[in-house]
CSV table of C-alpha atoms and ligand atoms in Angstrom, one decimal:
chain,number,residue,atom,x,y,z
A,10,MET,CA,44.1,-51.5,16.4
A,11,ILE,CA,43.5,-52.7,12.9
A,12,THR,CA,42.6,-56.2,11.8
A,13,PRO,CA,43.8,-57.2,8.4
A,14,ASP,CA,41.1,-58.8,6.2
A,15,TYR,CA,43.5,-61.0,4.1
A,16,ASP,CA,44.1,-64.6,4.3
A,17,GLY,CA,45.9,-67.2,2.2
A,18,PRO,CA,49.4,-68.6,2.5
A,19,SER,CA,52.1,-66.7,4.2
A,20,VAL,CA,55.3,-66.5,2.1
A,21,PHE,CA,57.6,-65.5,5.0
A,22,GLY,CA,56.2,-67.5,7.9
A,23,TYR,CA,55.1,-64.4,9.8
A,24,GLU,CA,51.5,-64.6,11.1
A,25,THR,CA,49.6,-62.0,13.0
A,26,ASP,CA,46.0,-61.2,13.5
A,27,VAL,CA,46.3,-57.6,14.3
A,28,LEU,CA,48.7,-54.8,13.8
A,29,THR,CA,49.5,-53.2,17.1
A,30,ARG,CA,52.6,-51.0,16.7
A,31,VAL,CA,55.3,-50.2,14.1
A,32,ALA,CA,59.0,-49.6,15.0
A,33,ALA,CA,60.3,-47.0,12.6
A,34,ILE,CA,64.2,-46.5,12.6
A,35,SER,CA,65.8,-43.2,11.7
A,36,ALA,CA,69.2,-43.9,13.3
A,37,HIS,CA,71.3,-41.1,11.9
A,38,THR,CA,68.9,-38.1,12.1
A,39,SER,CA,66.0,-37.3,14.3
A,40,PRO,CA,62.5,-36.4,13.0
A,41,LEU,CA,62.7,-33.6,15.6
A,42,ALA,CA,65.8,-32.0,14.2
A,43,SER,CA,65.6,-28.5,12.8
A,44,LEU,CA,65.5,-28.6,9.0
A,45,GLY,CA,67.7,-27.1,6.3
A,46,GLY,CA,71.0,-28.0,8.1
A,47,LYS,CA,73.5,-30.5,6.9
A,48,ASP,CA,71.8,-33.8,7.5
A,49,ALA,CA,68.2,-32.6,8.1
A,50,GLY,CA,65.8,-32.3,5.3
A,51,GLY,CA,63.3,-34.3,3.4
A,52,MET,CA,63.7,-37.6,5.2
A,53,ASN,CA,63.1,-35.9,8.6
A,54,VAL,CA,59.9,-34.4,7.3
A,55,TYR,CA,59.0,-37.7,5.8
A,56,VAL,CA,59.4,-39.7,8.9
A,57,ARG,CA,57.6,-37.2,11.0
A,58,GLU,CA,54.6,-36.7,8.7
A,59,LEU,CA,54.2,-40.4,7.7
A,60,SER,CA,54.2,-41.3,11.4
A,61,TYR,CA,51.7,-38.6,12.3
A,62,HIS,CA,49.3,-39.8,9.6
A,63,ILE,CA,49.7,-43.5,10.2
A,64,ALA,CA,49.0,-43.0,13.9
A,65,LYS,CA,46.0,-40.8,13.0
A,66,GLN,CA,44.6,-43.9,11.1
A,67,GLY,CA,44.9,-45.8,14.3
A,68,LEU,CA,48.3,-47.5,14.1
A,69,PRO,CA,50.7,-46.2,16.8
A,70,ILE,CA,54.4,-45.8,15.7
A,71,ASP,CA,57.6,-45.6,17.8
A,72,ILE,CA,60.5,-43.8,15.9
A,73,PHE,CA,63.9,-44.8,17.1
A,74,THR,CA,66.8,-42.4,16.7
A,75,ARG,CA,70.3,-42.2,18.0
A,76,ARG,CA,71.0,-40.1,21.1
A,77,THR,CA,73.2,-37.2,20.2
A,78,ASP,CA,73.2,-35.3,23.6
A,79,LEU,CA,72.4,-35.9,27.3
A,80,GLU,CA,69.5,-33.5,27.5
A,81,THR,CA,66.9,-35.1,25.2
A,82,PRO,CA,64.5,-37.3,27.2
A,83,GLU,CA,64.4,-40.9,26.4
A,84,ILE,CA,60.8,-40.6,25.1
A,85,THR,CA,59.2,-37.6,23.5
A,86,TYR,CA,55.6,-37.4,22.2
A,87,PRO,CA,55.4,-35.2,19.1
A,88,SER,CA,51.8,-36.2,18.3
A,89,ASP,CA,49.1,-38.6,19.3
A,90,GLY,CA,50.1,-42.2,18.8
A,91,VAL,CA,53.8,-41.2,18.0
A,92,ARG,CA,56.7,-41.6,20.3
A,93,VAL,CA,60.3,-40.6,19.5
A,94,ILE,CA,62.7,-42.8,21.4
A,95,SER,CA,66.4,-41.7,21.9
A,96,ILE,CA,68.7,-44.7,21.8
A,97,ALA,CA,72.2,-44.6,23.4
A,98,ALA,CA,74.5,-46.1,20.9
A,99,GLY,CA,78.0,-44.6,20.5
A,100,PRO,CA,79.0,-41.3,22.0
A,101,PRO,CA,76.0,-39.0,23.1
A,102,ALA,CA,77.3,-36.4,20.7
A,103,PRO,CA,76.9,-35.7,16.9
A,104,VAL,CA,78.8,-38.2,14.9
A,105,SER,CA,79.4,-38.0,11.1
A,106,LYS,CA,77.0,-40.5,9.3
A,107,HIS,CA,80.1,-41.9,7.6
A,108,ASP,CA,81.2,-43.2,11.1
A,109,LEU,CA,77.9,-44.6,12.3
A,110,PHE,CA,77.8,-48.0,10.8
A,111,GLN,CA,79.9,-49.4,13.7
A,112,TYR,CA,77.2,-48.5,16.2
A,113,MET,CA,74.3,-50.2,14.5
A,114,PRO,CA,74.6,-53.6,16.4
A,115,GLU,CA,74.5,-51.7,19.7
A,116,PHE,CA,71.7,-49.6,18.4
A,117,ALA,CA,69.7,-52.7,17.6
A,118,GLU,CA,70.5,-54.2,21.0
A,119,GLN,CA,69.4,-51.1,22.9
A,120,MET,CA,66.2,-51.0,20.9
A,121,ALA,CA,65.5,-54.6,21.9
A,122,LEU,CA,66.2,-53.8,25.5
A,123,PHE,CA,63.9,-50.8,25.4
A,124,ALA,CA,61.1,-52.9,24.0
A,125,LEU,CA,61.6,-55.5,26.9
A,126,ARG,CA,61.6,-52.7,29.6
A,127,ASP,CA,58.6,-51.0,28.0
A,128,GLY,CA,56.7,-54.3,27.5
A,129,THR,CA,56.1,-53.3,23.9
A,130,HIS,CA,55.4,-55.6,21.0
A,131,TYR,CA,56.0,-54.5,17.4
A,132,ASP,CA,54.6,-56.1,14.2
A,133,ILE,CA,56.8,-54.3,11.6
A,134,VAL,CA,60.2,-52.7,11.4
A,135,HIS,CA,60.3,-49.8,8.9
A,136,ALA,CA,63.9,-48.7,8.3
A,137,HIS,CA,64.8,-45.3,6.8
A,138,TYR,CA,68.1,-44.9,5.1
A,139,TRP,CA,70.7,-47.7,4.8
A,140,LEU,CA,72.2,-47.3,8.3
A,141,SER,CA,68.9,-48.0,10.0
A,142,GLY,CA,68.5,-51.0,7.6
A,143,PHE,CA,71.2,-52.9,9.5
A,144,ALA,CA,69.5,-52.4,12.8
A,145,ALA,CA,66.2,-53.5,11.3
A,146,HIS,CA,67.9,-56.6,9.9
A,147,TYR,CA,69.1,-57.7,13.4
A,148,LEU,CA,65.7,-56.9,15.0
A,149,LYS,CA,63.8,-58.8,12.3
A,150,ARG,CA,65.6,-61.9,13.3
A,151,TYR,CA,65.3,-61.2,17.1
A,152,TRP,CA,61.6,-60.3,17.0
A,153,ASN,CA,60.7,-62.6,14.1
A,154,ILE,CA,58.8,-59.9,12.2
A,155,PRO,CA,59.1,-58.5,8.7
A,156,PHE,CA,61.1,-55.4,7.9
A,157,THR,CA,60.5,-52.9,5.2
A,158,MET,CA,63.3,-50.8,3.8
A,159,MET,CA,63.2,-47.3,2.4
A,160,PHE,CA,66.6,-46.0,1.2
A,161,HIS,CA,65.5,-42.4,0.5
A,162,THR,CA,68.7,-42.2,-1.5
A,163,THR,CA,71.2,-44.7,-2.6
A,164,ALA,CA,74.9,-44.3,-3.0
A,165,HIS,CA,74.6,-45.7,-6.4
A,166,MET,CA,72.1,-43.0,-7.6
A,167,LYS,CA,73.9,-40.3,-5.6
A,168,ASN,CA,77.3,-41.1,-7.1
A,169,ALA,CA,75.9,-41.2,-10.6
A,170,PHE,CA,75.0,-37.6,-10.2
A,171,SER,CA,77.6,-36.1,-7.9
A,172,PRO,CA,81.1,-34.8,-8.6
A,173,ALA,CA,83.7,-37.4,-7.8
A,174,GLU,CA,85.0,-35.5,-4.6
A,175,HIS,CA,81.5,-35.9,-3.1
A,176,HIS,CA,81.1,-39.6,-3.8
A,177,GLU,CA,79.7,-41.9,-1.2
A,178,PRO,CA,82.1,-44.8,-0.2
A,179,GLU,CA,82.0,-48.0,-2.1
A,180,PHE,CA,81.3,-49.8,1.3
A,181,ARG,CA,77.8,-48.0,1.4
A,182,GLU,CA,77.0,-49.2,-2.2
A,183,ARG,CA,77.9,-52.8,-1.2
A,184,MET,CA,75.8,-52.7,2.0
A,185,GLU,CA,72.9,-51.3,0.2
A,186,ARG,CA,73.0,-54.1,-2.3
A,187,ARG,CA,73.0,-56.5,0.7
A,188,LEU,CA,69.9,-54.8,2.2
A,189,VAL,CA,68.1,-55.1,-1.1
A,190,THR,CA,68.4,-58.8,-0.5
A,191,LEU,CA,67.7,-58.9,3.2
A,192,ALA,CA,64.7,-56.7,3.4
A,193,ASP,CA,61.2,-58.3,3.2
A,194,SER,CA,59.9,-55.3,1.4
A,195,ILE,CA,61.4,-52.1,-0.2
A,196,ILE,CA,59.6,-48.9,-0.6
A,197,ALA,CA,60.6,-46.9,-3.6
A,198,GLY,CA,59.8,-43.2,-3.7
A,199,ASN,CA,59.2,-43.0,-7.5
A,200,PRO,CA,59.1,-45.3,-10.6
A,201,ASP,CA,62.7,-44.3,-11.5
A,202,GLU,CA,64.0,-45.6,-8.1
A,203,ARG,CA,62.0,-48.8,-8.6
A,204,ALA,CA,63.6,-49.4,-12.0
A,205,ASP,CA,67.0,-48.7,-10.6
A,206,LEU,CA,66.5,-51.2,-7.7
A,207,ILE,CA,65.3,-53.9,-10.1
A,208,TRP,CA,67.7,-53.4,-13.1
A,209,ARG,CA,70.9,-52.3,-11.3
A,210,GLN,CA,70.6,-53.6,-7.8
A,211,ARG,CA,68.8,-56.8,-8.9
A,212,ALA,CA,66.0,-56.5,-6.4
A,213,ASN,CA,63.1,-58.9,-6.6
A,214,PRO,CA,60.3,-56.8,-8.3
A,215,GLU,CA,57.8,-58.7,-6.1
A,216,LYS,CA,58.9,-57.0,-3.0
A,217,ILE,CA,59.0,-53.4,-4.2
A,218,CYS,CA,56.2,-51.0,-3.6
A,219,THR,CA,56.2,-47.6,-5.2
A,220,ILE,CA,54.9,-45.0,-2.7
A,221,PRO,CA,55.8,-41.4,-3.1
A,222,PRO,CA,56.4,-39.2,0.0
A,223,GLY,CA,53.5,-36.8,0.7
A,224,VAL,CA,52.8,-33.1,1.2
A,225,ASP,CA,50.8,-31.3,3.8
A,226,THR,CA,48.2,-29.6,1.6
A,227,ASP,CA,46.7,-27.7,4.5
A,228,LEU,CA,50.0,-26.0,5.6
A,229,PHE,CA,51.1,-25.6,1.9
A,230,ARG,CA,48.1,-24.0,0.1
A,231,PRO,CA,47.7,-21.0,-2.2
A,232,THR,CA,47.7,-17.6,-0.4
A,233,ASP,CA,47.8,-14.0,-1.4
A,234,GLN,CA,51.0,-13.0,-3.1
A,235,VAL,CA,50.5,-9.3,-2.6
A,236,GLN,CA,50.2,-9.7,1.2
A,237,ALA,CA,53.2,-12.0,1.3
A,238,ARG,CA,55.4,-9.6,-0.6
A,239,GLY,CA,54.4,-6.8,1.8
A,240,ARG,CA,55.4,-8.8,4.8
A,241,LEU,CA,58.8,-9.7,3.2
A,242,GLY,CA,59.6,-6.2,1.9
A,243,LEU,CA,59.3,-7.2,-1.8
A,244,ASP,CA,58.0,-5.0,-4.6
A,245,LEU,CA,55.0,-6.2,-6.5
A,246,ASP,CA,57.0,-5.8,-9.7
A,247,ASP,CA,60.0,-7.9,-8.5
A,248,ALA,CA,60.5,-11.2,-10.3
A,249,VAL,CA,60.9,-13.4,-7.3
A,250,ILE,CA,62.5,-16.8,-7.5
A,251,THR,CA,62.7,-19.1,-4.4
A,252,PHE,CA,65.1,-21.9,-3.6
A,253,VAL,CA,64.7,-24.0,-0.4
A,254,GLY,CA,67.0,-26.8,0.6
A,255,ARG,CA,70.2,-28.0,2.2
A,256,ILE,CA,73.4,-26.4,1.0
A,257,ASP,CA,74.9,-29.5,-0.6
A,258,PRO,CA,76.5,-29.9,-4.1
A,259,ILE,CA,73.7,-32.4,-5.1
A,260,LYS,CA,71.3,-29.5,-4.9
A,261,GLY,CA,72.8,-27.7,-8.0
A,262,ILE,CA,72.8,-24.3,-6.3
A,263,ASP,CA,75.9,-23.3,-8.5
A,264,THR,CA,73.7,-23.8,-11.6
A,265,LEU,CA,70.9,-21.8,-10.1
A,266,LEU,CA,73.2,-18.8,-9.4
A,267,GLU,CA,74.6,-18.8,-12.9
A,268,SER,CA,71.1,-18.9,-14.3
A,269,VAL,CA,70.1,-16.0,-12.1
A,270,ALA,CA,72.8,-13.9,-13.7
A,271,ARG,CA,71.5,-14.9,-17.2
A,272,THR,CA,67.8,-14.4,-16.2
A,273,ARG,CA,68.6,-10.7,-15.5
A,274,GLU,CA,69.3,-10.3,-19.2
A,275,LEU,CA,66.2,-12.2,-20.3
A,276,VAL,CA,63.9,-10.3,-18.0
A,277,PRO,CA,65.2,-6.8,-18.3
A,278,ASP,CA,62.0,-5.0,-17.1
A,279,ARG,CA,61.8,-6.6,-13.6
A,280,ARG,CA,64.3,-6.8,-10.8
A,281,ILE,CA,65.2,-10.4,-10.2
A,282,VAL,CA,65.2,-11.4,-6.5
A,283,LEU,CA,66.4,-14.9,-5.5
A,284,GLN,CA,65.3,-15.9,-2.0
A,285,LEU,CA,67.7,-18.7,-1.0
A,286,ILE,CA,66.5,-20.6,2.1
A,287,GLY,CA,68.8,-23.1,3.8
A,288,GLY,CA,72.2,-23.3,5.4
A,289,ASP,CA,73.5,-21.4,8.5
A,290,LEU,CA,73.9,-17.8,9.4
A,291,ASP,CA,76.0,-16.5,12.4
A,292,VAL,CA,74.4,-14.2,15.0
A,293,ALA,CA,75.3,-11.2,12.9
A,294,GLY,CA,73.4,-12.7,9.9
A,295,ASN,CA,76.6,-13.7,7.9
A,296,PRO,CA,76.6,-17.0,6.1
A,297,VAL,CA,78.8,-19.6,7.6
A,298,GLY,CA,79.9,-23.1,6.6
A,299,PRO,CA,78.8,-24.3,3.1
A,300,LEU,CA,76.6,-21.2,2.7
A,301,ALA,CA,79.7,-19.0,2.9
A,302,GLU,CA,80.8,-20.7,-0.3
A,303,THR,CA,77.5,-19.9,-1.9
A,304,ALA,CA,78.0,-16.2,-0.8
A,305,ALA,CA,81.4,-16.2,-2.5
A,306,GLN,CA,79.9,-17.5,-5.8
A,307,VAL,CA,77.2,-14.8,-5.6
A,308,GLN,CA,80.0,-12.3,-5.3
A,309,ARG,CA,82.0,-13.7,-8.1
A,310,LEU,CA,79.0,-13.5,-10.4
A,311,GLY,CA,78.2,-10.0,-9.3
A,312,ILE,CA,74.6,-10.7,-8.3
A,313,GLU,CA,74.7,-9.6,-4.7
A,314,ALA,CA,71.8,-7.2,-5.4
A,315,ASN,CA,69.7,-10.1,-6.6
A,316,VAL,CA,70.2,-12.7,-4.0
A,317,ARG,CA,69.0,-12.9,-0.4
A,318,LEU,CA,70.7,-15.6,1.7
A,319,LEU,CA,68.1,-16.2,4.3
A,320,GLY,CA,69.5,-19.3,6.2
A,321,SER,CA,67.3,-22.2,7.1
A,322,ARG,CA,63.8,-21.5,8.3
A,323,PRO,CA,61.3,-23.5,10.2
A,324,GLN,CA,58.9,-25.3,7.9
A,325,ASP,CA,55.8,-23.3,9.0
A,326,GLN,CA,57.4,-20.2,7.7
A,327,LEU,CA,57.9,-21.5,4.2
A,328,PRO,CA,54.4,-21.0,2.9
A,329,LEU,CA,55.0,-17.2,3.2
A,330,PHE,CA,58.1,-17.4,1.0
A,331,TYR,CA,56.5,-19.7,-1.5
A,332,ALA,CA,53.5,-17.4,-1.7
A,333,ALA,CA,55.7,-14.4,-2.4
A,334,SER,CA,57.3,-16.2,-5.3
A,335,ASP,CA,56.7,-16.1,-9.1
A,336,LEU,CA,58.3,-19.5,-9.3
A,337,VAL,CA,60.3,-21.9,-7.2
A,338,CYS,CA,63.5,-23.5,-8.6
A,339,VAL,CA,64.7,-26.9,-7.8
A,340,PRO,CA,67.9,-27.3,-9.8
A,341,SER,CA,69.1,-30.6,-8.0
A,342,ARG,CA,71.5,-32.9,-9.8
A,343,TYR,CA,69.6,-35.7,-8.3
A,344,GLU,CA,66.4,-35.8,-6.1
A,345,SER,CA,64.9,-39.0,-4.9
A,346,PHE,CA,61.5,-37.2,-4.7
A,347,GLY,CA,62.0,-33.4,-4.0
A,348,LEU,CA,59.5,-32.4,-1.3
A,349,VAL,CA,60.2,-28.7,-2.0
A,350,ALA,CA,58.9,-29.0,-5.5
A,351,VAL,CA,55.6,-30.5,-4.3
A,352,GLU,CA,55.3,-28.0,-1.4
A,353,ALA,CA,55.7,-25.1,-3.9
A,354,MET,CA,53.2,-26.6,-6.2
A,355,ALA,CA,50.7,-27.1,-3.3
A,356,CYS,CA,51.1,-23.4,-2.7
A,357,GLY,CA,50.0,-22.8,-6.3
A,358,ARG,CA,53.4,-21.8,-7.6
A,359,PRO,CA,55.1,-23.0,-10.8
A,360,VAL,CA,58.3,-25.0,-10.5
A,361,VAL,CA,61.3,-25.0,-12.6
A,362,ALA,CA,63.2,-28.2,-11.8
A,363,SER,CA,65.9,-30.5,-13.0
A,364,ARG,CA,64.9,-33.4,-15.3
A,365,SER,CA,66.1,-35.8,-12.7
A,366,GLY,CA,64.9,-38.6,-10.3
A,367,GLY,CA,61.6,-37.9,-8.7
A,368,LEU,CA,61.2,-34.4,-10.1
A,369,ILE,CA,60.3,-35.9,-13.4
A,370,PHE,CA,57.2,-37.5,-11.9
A,371,SER,CA,56.1,-34.6,-9.8
A,372,VAL,CA,56.5,-31.6,-12.0
A,373,ALA,CA,54.6,-31.9,-15.3
A,374,ASP,CA,56.8,-30.2,-18.0
A,375,GLY,CA,54.9,-27.3,-19.6
A,376,ILE,CA,51.9,-27.7,-17.3
A,377,SER,CA,52.9,-27.2,-13.6
A,378,GLY,CA,56.3,-25.7,-14.5
A,379,TYR,CA,59.3,-26.7,-16.7
A,380,LEU,CA,61.9,-29.3,-16.5
A,381,ALA,CA,65.4,-28.4,-17.7
A,382,PRO,CA,68.5,-30.6,-18.1
A,383,VAL,CA,70.8,-31.0,-15.1
A,384,ASN,CA,73.6,-28.4,-14.8
A,385,ASP,CA,72.2,-26.4,-17.7
A,386,ALA,CA,72.1,-22.8,-16.5
A,387,GLU,CA,71.1,-21.5,-19.9
A,388,ALA,CA,68.1,-23.8,-20.0
A,389,PHE,CA,67.1,-22.9,-16.5
A,390,ALA,CA,67.3,-19.2,-17.3
A,391,THR,CA,65.2,-19.6,-20.4
A,392,ALA,CA,62.5,-21.6,-18.5
A,393,MET,CA,62.4,-19.1,-15.7
A,394,ALA,CA,62.3,-16.1,-18.0
A,395,ARG,CA,59.4,-17.7,-19.9
A,396,ILE,CA,57.3,-17.7,-16.7
A,397,LEU,CA,58.6,-14.4,-15.4
A,398,ASN,CA,57.7,-12.6,-18.7
A,399,ASP,CA,54.2,-14.0,-18.9
A,400,ARG,CA,52.0,-13.5,-15.8
A,401,THR,CA,49.0,-15.3,-17.5
A,402,LEU,CA,51.1,-18.4,-18.1
A,403,ALA,CA,52.4,-18.2,-14.5
A,404,GLY,CA,48.9,-18.1,-13.1
A,405,GLU,CA,47.7,-21.0,-15.2
A,406,MET,CA,50.8,-23.1,-14.2
A,407,GLY,CA,50.3,-22.2,-10.6
A,408,ARG,CA,46.7,-23.4,-10.6
A,409,ALA,CA,47.7,-26.7,-12.4
A,410,ALA,CA,50.5,-27.1,-9.9
A,411,ARG,CA,48.1,-27.0,-7.0
A,412,HIS,CA,45.8,-29.5,-8.7
A,413,GLN,CA,48.7,-31.9,-9.3
A,414,ALA,CA,50.1,-31.6,-5.7
A,415,GLU,CA,46.8,-32.8,-4.3
A,416,ARG,CA,47.7,-36.3,-5.5
A,417,PHE,CA,50.4,-36.4,-2.9
A,418,ALA,CA,48.3,-35.4,0.1
A,419,TRP,CA,49.6,-37.3,3.2
A,420,PRO,CA,46.3,-39.2,4.1
A,421,VAL,CA,46.5,-40.9,0.6
A,422,VAL,CA,50.2,-41.8,0.9
A,423,ALA,CA,49.8,-43.0,4.5
A,424,GLU,CA,46.9,-45.2,3.5
A,425,SER,CA,49.1,-46.9,0.9
A,426,MET,CA,51.8,-47.5,3.4
A,427,HIS,CA,49.3,-48.8,6.0
A,428,HIS,CA,48.2,-51.3,3.4
A,429,VAL,CA,51.8,-52.5,2.9
A,430,TYR,CA,52.3,-53.0,6.7
A,431,LEU,CA,49.1,-55.0,6.8
A,432,ARG,CA,50.1,-57.2,4.0
A,433,LEU,CA,53.6,-57.8,5.5
A,434,ALA,CA,52.5,-58.4,9.0
A,435,GLN,CA,50.3,-61.2,7.6
A,436,GLY,CA,53.2,-62.7,5.8
A,437,HIS,CA,52.3,-61.7,2.3
A,438,ARG,CA,54.4,-60.1,-0.3
A,439,ALA,CA,53.3,-56.5,-0.4
A,440,GLN,CA,53.8,-55.4,-3.9
A,441,LEU,CA,51.8,-52.4,-4.4
A,442,CYS,CA,52.2,-50.0,-7.3
A,443,CYS,CA,50.3,-46.8,-6.9
A,444,GLU,CA,52.2,-45.6,-9.9
A,445,ASP,CA,49.1,-45.6,-12.1
A,446,GLU,CA,47.1,-43.7,-9.5
A,447,ILE,CA,49.5,-41.3,-8.1
A,448,PHE,CA,52.0,-40.7,-10.9
A,449,ALA,CA,49.3,-40.6,-13.6
B,510,UDP,N1,63.1,-27.4,4.8
B,510,UDP,C1,62.7,-26.5,5.9
B,510,UDP,N2,63.4,-25.4,6.1
B,510,UDP,C2,64.6,-25.1,5.5
B,510,UDP,C3,65.0,-26.0,4.4
B,510,UDP,C4,64.2,-27.1,4.1
B,510,UDP,O1,61.6,-26.7,6.5
B,510,UDP,O2,65.2,-24.1,5.8
B,510,UDP,C5,62.3,-28.6,4.6
B,510,UDP,C6,61.5,-28.4,3.3
B,510,UDP,O3,60.2,-27.8,3.5
B,510,UDP,C7,61.3,-29.8,2.8
B,510,UDP,C8,62.6,-30.5,3.3
B,510,UDP,O4,63.1,-29.7,4.3
B,510,UDP,O5,60.2,-30.5,3.4
B,510,UDP,C9,63.6,-30.8,2.2
B,510,UDP,O6,63.1,-31.9,1.5
B,510,UDP,P1,63.6,-32.2,0.0
B,510,UDP,O7,63.0,-33.5,-0.4
B,510,UDP,O8,63.4,-31.0,-0.9
B,510,UDP,O9,65.2,-32.3,0.1
B,510,UDP,P2,66.2,-33.4,0.8
B,510,UDP,O10,66.6,-32.7,2.1
B,510,UDP,O11,65.4,-34.6,1.1
B,510,UDP,O12,67.3,-33.5,-0.1
């Protein structure tokens, strides 16, 4: 239990002497979901890791997520001080996130009933993604406690960078604007998102805190490349590029594949191998769903010999794939933060990433890797070839990358969030800009 040491007038009318427990809401996807699938990626990792580290600092967290089957127990205990609570709202089956909004009042009601049955008091609601924001808004009024909102991605930003056929509905944009007003505090993942919230969504700057997501610098650390290649059946002379992520148009995989075709010409002395991690394989190991479309593009480009479609992998296997790489490519059209880039950097590998969203702030162009214009396969190929043709440069960039990734270690990030919770629970505005410290 933590006692805030602040005093002074409360701007919201909330007052509490201690912080006892946080209610985090991740309604549309569970922190326990396996990663790399359609709707499970960075946000799931974020919610899981943030909760783990906040609880480790002495503040317990309950994470509420929608029940999607009948088997999961109502309460699971993934780590000390963290509970994941399965809330029945809507059918106990997977439902597209586009159809979930209608169940949010029921979700909030069931959360409130759970708290009554369990005899639990919460001091803060922390909502992840816009759908959870609505449940948080109801509960804020019912429990009379503040709520902090983290969008992770907004429809506005996503639509600005996606092809029209993949645009998010206008309804979501409107609802997000509403949440910008309703939330007591908003956590932006990077300075770009903060600027967008203020200038385009007209958010009150006083209630925005910029806190980046973190990285597990113990799991993701530099290890031996030779050994990793041996385990993965790769030659020491291979030029190994790695991609990790959901198979989604926003990830720019099409650009990456085109650039691999071009990199073959720019790095003629080495065999190019792209390890593509993410998406689904059937029992025979054949790509299915969106990954089958990726496989078709690989064939059209005639680069089958250069691409390994590995499907999604548990996160604890990723350090091996990063270690075997010469570089990791993050060609996303937009990325609110881009955990993969920072994981690769923490493993001491250079990153070639799009000059977009949070990547601009995590990858230092020319130091820990290169930034290339979105959709520009030629620029990606040139940047990758520069690293692949110069092992000294690759080594220097890898060392710089690790050094920079250490800024995003979870204990540092969790402490900033903890500070925001404390300020809010006491009724203060919690403007906190770690931009200078973390994004320096
Ligand atoms: N990830 C994983 N296995 C996979 C694919 C992804 O563990 O097969 C993890 C990856 O380590 C990262 C997260 O999923 O932590 C993806 O986060 P990122 O911010 O890069 O992308 P998002 O999913 O948020 O768009």
